[in-house]
CSV table of C-alpha atoms in Angstrom, one decimal:
chain,number,residue,atom,x,y,z
A,24,MET,CA,-1.5,-12.0,-9.6
A,25,ILE,CA,2.2,-13.0,-10.3
A,26,GLY,CA,4.3,-14.6,-7.8
A,27,HIS,CA,1.8,-15.6,-5.0
A,28,ASP,CA,1.5,-19.3,-5.4
A,29,GLU,CA,2.0,-20.0,-1.7
A,30,ALA,CA,-0.8,-17.6,-0.6
A,31,TRP,CA,-3.2,-19.2,-3.2
A,32,HIS,CA,-2.3,-22.7,-1.9
A,33,ALA,CA,-2.9,-21.7,1.7
A,34,TRP,CA,-6.2,-20.0,0.8
A,35,ARG,CA,-7.5,-22.8,-1.4
A,36,THR,CA,-6.5,-25.7,0.9
A,37,ALA,CA,-8.3,-23.9,3.7
A,38,LEU,CA,-11.3,-23.2,1.6
A,39,ALA,CA,-11.6,-27.0,0.6
A,40,GLY,CA,-11.5,-28.0,4.1
A,41,THR,CA,-14.2,-28.3,6.7
A,42,ARG,CA,-13.2,-25.8,9.4
A,43,MET,CA,-11.9,-22.7,7.5
A,44,HIS,CA,-10.6,-19.9,9.7
A,45,HIS,CA,-12.7,-16.7,10.0
A,46,GLY,CA,-10.0,-14.2,10.1
A,47,TRP,CA,-7.1,-13.8,7.6
A,48,ILE,CA,-4.4,-11.0,7.5
A,49,LEU,CA,-2.8,-10.6,4.1
A,50,ALA,CA,0.6,-9.2,5.0
A,51,GLY,CA,3.4,-7.5,3.0
A,52,ARG,CA,4.7,-4.3,1.5
A,53,GLU,CA,2.3,-2.1,-0.4
A,54,GLY,CA,1.7,-2.8,-4.1
A,55,LEU,CA,2.4,-6.6,-4.0
A,56,GLY,CA,-1.2,-7.4,-4.9
A,57,LYS,CA,-2.7,-8.2,-1.5
A,58,ALA,CA,-5.9,-6.2,-2.2
A,59,SER,CA,-6.4,-7.8,-5.7
A,60,PHE,CA,-5.8,-11.2,-4.0
A,61,ALA,CA,-8.5,-10.3,-1.3
A,62,ARG,CA,-11.1,-9.5,-3.9
A,63,ALA,CA,-10.4,-12.8,-5.9
A,64,ALA,CA,-10.3,-14.8,-2.8
A,65,ALA,CA,-13.6,-13.3,-1.7
A,66,ALA,CA,-15.3,-14.0,-4.9
A,67,GLU,CA,-14.1,-17.8,-4.7
A,68,LEU,CA,-15.3,-17.9,-1.0
A,69,VAL,CA,-19.0,-16.6,-1.7
A,70,ALA,CA,-19.5,-18.5,-5.1
A,71,GLU,CA,-22.4,-20.9,-5.1
A,72,PRO,CA,-22.8,-23.7,-7.8
A,73,GLY,CA,-25.4,-22.6,-10.2
A,74,VAL,CA,-25.9,-19.2,-8.8
A,75,PRO,CA,-24.9,-16.3,-11.0
A,76,GLN,CA,-22.4,-14.1,-9.1
A,77,PRO,CA,-22.1,-10.3,-9.7
A,78,PRO,CA,-18.8,-8.4,-9.9
A,79,VAL,CA,-16.9,-8.0,-6.6
A,80,GLU,CA,-17.4,-4.3,-6.6
A,81,SER,CA,-21.3,-4.8,-6.6
A,82,HIS,CA,-21.7,-8.1,-4.8
A,83,PRO,CA,-24.0,-8.0,-1.9
A,84,ASP,CA,-22.0,-10.6,0.0
A,85,ILE,CA,-18.5,-8.9,-0.3
A,86,LEU,CA,-18.2,-5.8,2.0
A,87,ARG,CA,-15.0,-3.6,1.6
A,88,LEU,CA,-13.9,-1.1,4.0
A,89,THR,CA,-11.6,1.5,2.6
A,90,PRO,CA,-10.9,5.1,3.4
A,91,LEU,CA,-13.9,7.3,2.2
A,92,PRO,CA,-13.5,10.4,-0.1
A,93,ALA,CA,-11.9,13.3,1.7
A,94,ASN,CA,-14.9,15.8,1.3
A,95,ASP,CA,-18.1,16.4,-0.8
A,96,GLU,CA,-16.0,17.7,-3.7
A,97,GLU,CA,-14.0,14.3,-3.7
A,98,VAL,CA,-17.2,12.3,-3.4
A,99,LYS,CA,-18.5,13.9,-6.6
A,100,LYS,CA,-15.1,13.1,-8.4
A,101,ARG,CA,-15.6,9.5,-7.2
A,102,ASP,CA,-19.2,9.3,-8.6
A,103,ASP,CA,-17.9,10.6,-11.9
A,104,GLY,CA,-15.4,7.9,-12.0
A,105,LYS,CA,-12.5,10.4,-11.7
A,106,PRO,CA,-9.4,10.0,-9.3
A,107,TYR,CA,-10.1,11.4,-5.8
A,108,LEU,CA,-8.6,12.1,-2.6
A,109,THR,CA,-9.5,10.1,0.5
A,110,LYS,CA,-9.6,10.5,4.3
A,111,ARG,CA,-6.5,9.2,6.2
A,112,SER,CA,-8.2,6.5,8.1
A,113,ILE,CA,-11.1,4.0,8.3
A,114,SER,CA,-13.6,5.2,10.7
A,115,VAL,CA,-15.4,3.5,13.6
A,116,ASP,CA,-18.6,4.5,12.0
A,117,GLN,CA,-17.6,2.4,8.7
A,118,VAL,CA,-16.9,-0.6,10.9
A,119,ARG,CA,-20.2,-0.2,12.9
A,120,GLU,CA,-22.2,0.0,9.6
A,121,MET,CA,-20.4,-3.0,8.4
A,122,GLN,CA,-21.5,-4.7,11.7
A,123,ARG,CA,-25.2,-3.9,11.2
A,124,ARG,CA,-25.0,-5.6,7.8
A,125,LEU,CA,-23.9,-8.9,9.8
A,126,VAL,CA,-27.0,-9.3,11.5
A,127,THR,CA,-28.7,-10.3,8.4
A,128,ARG,CA,-27.9,-13.6,6.4
A,129,PRO,CA,-26.0,-13.6,3.2
A,130,THR,CA,-28.0,-12.7,0.1
A,131,LEU,CA,-26.9,-15.2,-2.5
A,132,GLY,CA,-25.3,-18.0,-0.5
A,133,ALA,CA,-24.1,-19.2,2.9
A,134,ARG,CA,-21.0,-17.2,3.0
A,135,ARG,CA,-20.1,-13.4,3.3
A,136,ALA,CA,-16.6,-11.9,3.0
A,137,ILE,CA,-15.3,-8.7,4.8
A,138,ILE,CA,-12.4,-7.0,3.2
A,139,ILE,CA,-10.6,-4.2,5.0
A,140,ASP,CA,-8.0,-2.2,2.8
A,141,SER,CA,-6.1,-1.5,4.7
A,142,ALA,CA,-6.2,-2.6,8.4
A,143,ASP,CA,-3.2,-0.3,9.0
A,144,LEU,CA,-5.6,2.7,8.5
A,145,LEU,CA,-8.2,1.6,10.9
A,146,GLU,CA,-8.8,4.3,13.7
A,147,LYS,CA,-8.2,3.0,17.3
A,148,SER,CA,-11.7,3.0,18.0
A,149,ALA,CA,-12.4,1.2,14.7
A,150,VAL,CA,-9.9,-1.5,15.8
A,151,ASN,CA,-11.7,-2.0,19.1
A,152,ALA,CA,-15.1,-2.2,17.4
A,153,LEU,CA,-13.7,-4.9,14.9
A,154,LEU,CA,-12.3,-7.0,17.6
A,155,LYS,CA,-15.9,-7.6,18.8
A,156,SER,CA,-16.7,-9.2,15.4
A,157,LEU,CA,-13.3,-11.1,15.1
A,158,GLU,CA,-14.0,-12.6,18.6
A,159,GLU,CA,-17.6,-13.7,17.9
A,160,PRO,CA,-17.9,-13.7,14.0
A,161,PRO,CA,-21.4,-14.5,12.7
A,162,VAL,CA,-21.6,-18.0,11.0
A,163,GLY,CA,-20.5,-17.8,7.5
A,164,THR,CA,-18.7,-14.4,7.8
A,165,PHE,CA,-14.8,-14.3,6.9
A,166,PHE,CA,-12.7,-11.5,7.3
A,167,LEU,CA,-9.7,-10.6,5.0
A,168,LEU,CA,-7.6,-7.9,6.4
A,169,VAL,CA,-4.9,-6.2,4.1
A,170,ALA,CA,-2.0,-5.1,6.1
A,171,HIS,CA,1.1,-3.2,4.6
A,172,ALA,CA,2.9,-3.0,7.9
A,173,LEU,CA,2.1,-6.0,10.1
A,174,GLY,CA,3.8,-4.4,13.1
A,175,ARG,CA,1.1,-1.8,13.2
A,176,ILE,CA,-1.6,-4.3,13.6
A,177,LEU,CA,-2.6,-4.9,17.3
A,178,PRO,CA,-1.4,-8.1,18.8
A,179,THR,CA,-5.2,-8.7,19.7
A,180,VAL,CA,-6.2,-8.6,16.1
A,181,ARG,CA,-3.2,-10.7,14.9
A,182,SER,CA,-3.9,-13.4,17.6
A,183,ARG,CA,-7.4,-13.9,16.0
A,184,CYS,CA,-6.3,-14.4,12.5
A,185,LEU,CA,-4.1,-16.5,10.3
A,186,ILE,CA,-1.4,-14.5,8.7
A,187,VAL,CA,-0.5,-15.0,5.1
A,188,ARG,CA,2.7,-13.2,4.1
A,189,PHE,CA,3.2,-11.8,0.5
A,190,HIS,CA,6.9,-11.6,-0.4
A,191,PRO,CA,8.5,-9.0,-2.9
A,192,LEU,CA,8.6,-10.2,-6.4
A,193,SER,CA,11.8,-10.7,-8.3
A,194,ASP,CA,13.0,-8.1,-10.8
A,195,SER,CA,11.8,-10.3,-13.7
A,196,GLN,CA,8.5,-10.8,-12.1
A,197,VAL,CA,8.0,-7.2,-11.5
A,198,ALA,CA,9.0,-6.4,-15.1
A,199,ARG,CA,6.5,-8.9,-16.4
A,200,ALA,CA,3.7,-7.5,-14.3
A,201,LEU,CA,4.6,-4.0,-15.5
A,202,ASP,CA,4.6,-5.0,-19.0
A,203,ASP,CA,1.4,-6.7,-18.8
A,204,ALA,CA,-0.3,-3.7,-17.1
A,205,ALA,CA,1.2,-0.8,-18.9
A,206,PRO,CA,2.8,-2.0,-22.1
A,207,GLU,CA,2.6,1.6,-23.5
A,208,LEU,CA,5.7,2.8,-21.1
A,209,ASP,CA,8.6,4.3,-22.7
A,210,ALA,CA,12.0,2.8,-22.0
A,211,GLU,CA,13.1,5.5,-19.6
A,212,THR,CA,10.0,5.4,-17.6
A,213,ARG,CA,9.9,1.6,-17.5
A,214,ALA,CA,13.5,1.4,-16.3
A,215,ALA,CA,13.1,4.0,-13.5
A,216,ALA,CA,9.9,2.3,-12.2
A,217,LEU,CA,11.8,-1.0,-12.1
A,218,ALA,CA,14.7,0.7,-10.3
A,219,VAL,CA,12.5,1.9,-7.6
A,220,ALA,CA,9.8,-0.9,-7.3
A,221,GLY,CA,11.5,-3.1,-4.7
A,222,GLY,CA,9.7,-6.1,-5.6
A,223,SER,CA,6.3,-4.3,-5.8
A,224,PRO,CA,4.6,-4.2,-9.2
A,225,GLY,CA,2.0,-1.9,-7.7
A,226,ALA,CA,4.8,0.6,-6.5
A,227,ALA,CA,6.3,0.4,-10.1
A,228,LEU,CA,2.9,1.3,-11.7
A,229,VAL,CA,2.3,4.2,-9.3
A,230,PHE,CA,5.8,5.6,-10.0
A,231,ALA,CA,5.4,5.3,-13.7
A,232,GLY,CA,2.0,6.9,-13.6
A,233,GLN,CA,3.4,9.9,-11.8
A,234,GLY,CA,6.1,10.6,-14.7
A,235,LEU,CA,8.9,10.9,-12.3
A,236,ALA,CA,11.7,9.0,-14.5
A,237,LYS,CA,13.8,12.2,-14.4
A,238,ALA,CA,13.5,12.6,-10.6
A,239,GLN,CA,14.7,8.9,-10.2
A,240,THR,CA,18.0,9.6,-12.4
A,241,ILE,CA,18.5,12.6,-10.1
A,242,PHE,CA,18.3,10.5,-7.1
A,243,ALA,CA,20.7,8.0,-8.3
A,244,HIS,CA,23.2,10.9,-9.3
A,245,LEU,CA,22.8,12.4,-6.0
A,246,ILE,CA,23.8,9.2,-4.0
A,247,ALA,CA,26.7,8.6,-6.5
A,248,ARG,CA,28.4,11.8,-6.5
A,249,GLY,CA,26.8,14.2,-4.0
A,250,ASP,CA,25.7,17.8,-4.9
A,251,PRO,CA,28.4,20.4,-4.0
A,252,ASP,CA,27.0,23.1,-6.1
A,253,LEU,CA,23.3,22.3,-5.4
A,254,SER,CA,22.5,21.9,-9.1
A,255,LEU,CA,21.0,18.5,-8.6
A,256,ARG,CA,18.7,19.6,-5.8
A,257,ALA,CA,17.6,22.5,-7.9
A,258,ALA,CA,16.8,20.2,-10.9
A,259,LEU,CA,14.9,17.8,-8.5
A,260,SER,CA,12.4,20.5,-7.6
A,261,GLY,CA,11.9,21.1,-11.3
A,262,ALA,CA,11.3,17.4,-12.0
A,263,ILE,CA,8.7,17.1,-9.3
A,264,GLY,CA,6.8,20.3,-10.2
A,265,ALA,CA,5.8,23.5,-8.3
A,266,ARG,CA,2.7,22.1,-6.6
A,267,PRO,CA,2.8,18.2,-6.0
A,268,ASP,CA,-0.1,16.8,-4.2
A,269,ARG,CA,0.0,14.5,-1.3
A,270,ASP,CA,0.1,11.5,-3.5
A,271,ARG,CA,2.7,12.6,-5.5
A,272,ILE,CA,5.0,13.6,-2.6
A,273,SER,CA,4.3,10.2,-1.0
A,274,VAL,CA,5.6,8.6,-4.2
A,275,VAL,CA,8.6,10.8,-4.4
A,276,ILE,CA,9.7,9.9,-0.8
A,277,GLU,CA,9.2,6.1,-1.4
A,278,ALA,CA,11.2,6.4,-4.7
A,279,ALA,CA,14.1,8.1,-2.9
A,280,ARG,CA,14.1,5.5,-0.2
A,281,MET,CA,14.0,2.6,-2.6
A,282,THR,CA,17.0,4.2,-4.4
A,283,VAL,CA,18.8,4.1,-1.2
A,284,VAL,CA,18.0,0.5,-0.6
A,285,ARG,CA,18.9,-0.5,-4.0
A,286,ALA,CA,22.3,1.3,-3.5
A,287,LEU,CA,23.2,-0.8,-0.5
A,288,ASP,CA,24.5,-3.7,-2.7
A,289,SER,CA,27.2,-1.7,-4.2
A,290,VAL,CA,29.0,0.2,-1.4
A,291,ASP,CA,31.5,-0.6,1.2
A,292,ASP,CA,30.8,-0.6,4.9
A,293,ALA,CA,31.2,3.2,5.3
A,294,GLY,CA,28.8,3.7,2.5
A,295,LYS,CA,26.3,1.4,4.1
A,296,LEU,CA,26.3,3.4,7.3
A,297,ARG,CA,25.7,6.6,5.3
A,298,LEU,CA,22.8,5.0,3.3
A,299,ALA,CA,21.3,3.5,6.4
A,300,ASP,CA,21.2,7.0,8.2
A,301,ALA,CA,19.6,8.5,5.0
A,302,HIS,CA,17.1,5.7,4.9
A,303,ALA,CA,16.1,6.2,8.5
A,304,ARG,CA,15.6,9.8,8.0
A,305,LEU,CA,13.6,9.4,4.8
A,306,VAL,CA,11.4,6.9,6.7
A,307,LYS,CA,10.7,9.5,9.4
A,308,LEU,CA,10.1,12.2,6.5
A,309,ALA,CA,7.4,9.7,5.0
A,310,GLY,CA,5.6,9.5,8.3
A,311,GLU,CA,5.7,13.4,8.8
A,312,ALA,CA,4.7,14.4,5.2
A,313,PRO,CA,1.1,13.5,5.4
A,314,ILE,CA,0.7,15.4,8.8
A,315,TYR,CA,2.6,18.6,8.2
A,316,ASN,CA,2.1,21.0,5.6
A,317,PHE,CA,5.7,21.2,4.2
A,318,ASP,CA,6.7,23.7,1.6
A,319,PRO,CA,7.2,21.5,-1.5
A,320,SER,CA,10.5,23.2,-2.6
A,321,MET,CA,11.9,22.9,0.9
A,322,LEU,CA,10.7,19.2,1.1
A,323,MET,CA,12.6,18.4,-2.2
A,324,MET,CA,15.5,20.2,-1.0
A,325,GLU,CA,15.5,18.2,2.2
A,326,ILE,CA,15.1,14.8,0.2
A,327,GLY,CA,17.9,15.8,-2.1
A,328,SER,CA,20.1,16.7,0.9
A,329,LEU,CA,19.5,13.3,2.4
A,330,LEU,CA,20.5,11.6,-0.7
A,331,ALA,CA,23.5,13.8,-1.1
A,332,SER,CA,24.7,12.9,2.5
A,333,ALA,CA,25.0,9.4,1.5
A,334,ALA,CA,27.4,10.1,-1.4
A,335,PRO,CA,31.0,8.8,-1.3
A,336,THR,CA,32.2,12.4,-0.8
A,337,ARG,CA,30.5,14.8,1.5
A,338,GLU,CA,32.4,17.7,0.6
A,339,GLY,CA,29.9,20.9,0.1
A,340,VAL,CA,26.9,18.5,0.7
A,341,ARG,CA,25.2,20.6,3.3
């Protein structure tokens, strides 16, 4: 929880007041710690003097809505404490199940917290169902909506909530958070993770966990000098692996995007135009990758080509 003093001040000032708003949107890029903030804030909200409180994950007065496991096999992985794949959205059935819980009183105190992580993933029908609760919240019920892209949240939802913005951390703050969370990282992995973090400790940790340091080095070389003989793009496929899963592909595209963003500070105006074009196409690719069943090797070739197209010389790039 490094670097979010303003958010804590806003929350605790409201908590100490007499008329706390019932809906909060925690907005900022993914990996800044919004979900961790929501859990800690919810624990403060429901705490009662002299009443022992269970952990957030098992607290009866803290309800968390997140995407469910993708299938029965992934359910088993979750139950066994293993990493598992999730569905791509939070369903209306999950929201309605939560609403059924709201007809009862909180268990251990006078307040209940609902965490939705993330609100970007709510199905359209789930958003419509949630609006009913935001319009007429039960007494003592407070909503914490994690939002990675505030623009995706409907105005009707935003208008019923207070918005707390989480800003990217400085490089030194990200480095501190990374060292605290993963002191075992080697120098190469640490440097690569910091290079693509973009102010997000979570993004740095996810990248480091994927073992993609060599890929980040290739990204930087592609932007710096292009790839006229295709050797860097061939090396990129090897660095990513033959069968990257959905999460790994997502991390690769985001790392490529952040490599482009970081390069903007060191190029002339013509270079900025090339980088802006590559960035826009990577953003589009990030939206398409979870939907379409791309061939991994062709996808890596496309990513490499987008980065190479932003190099100072474009001879032989495509």
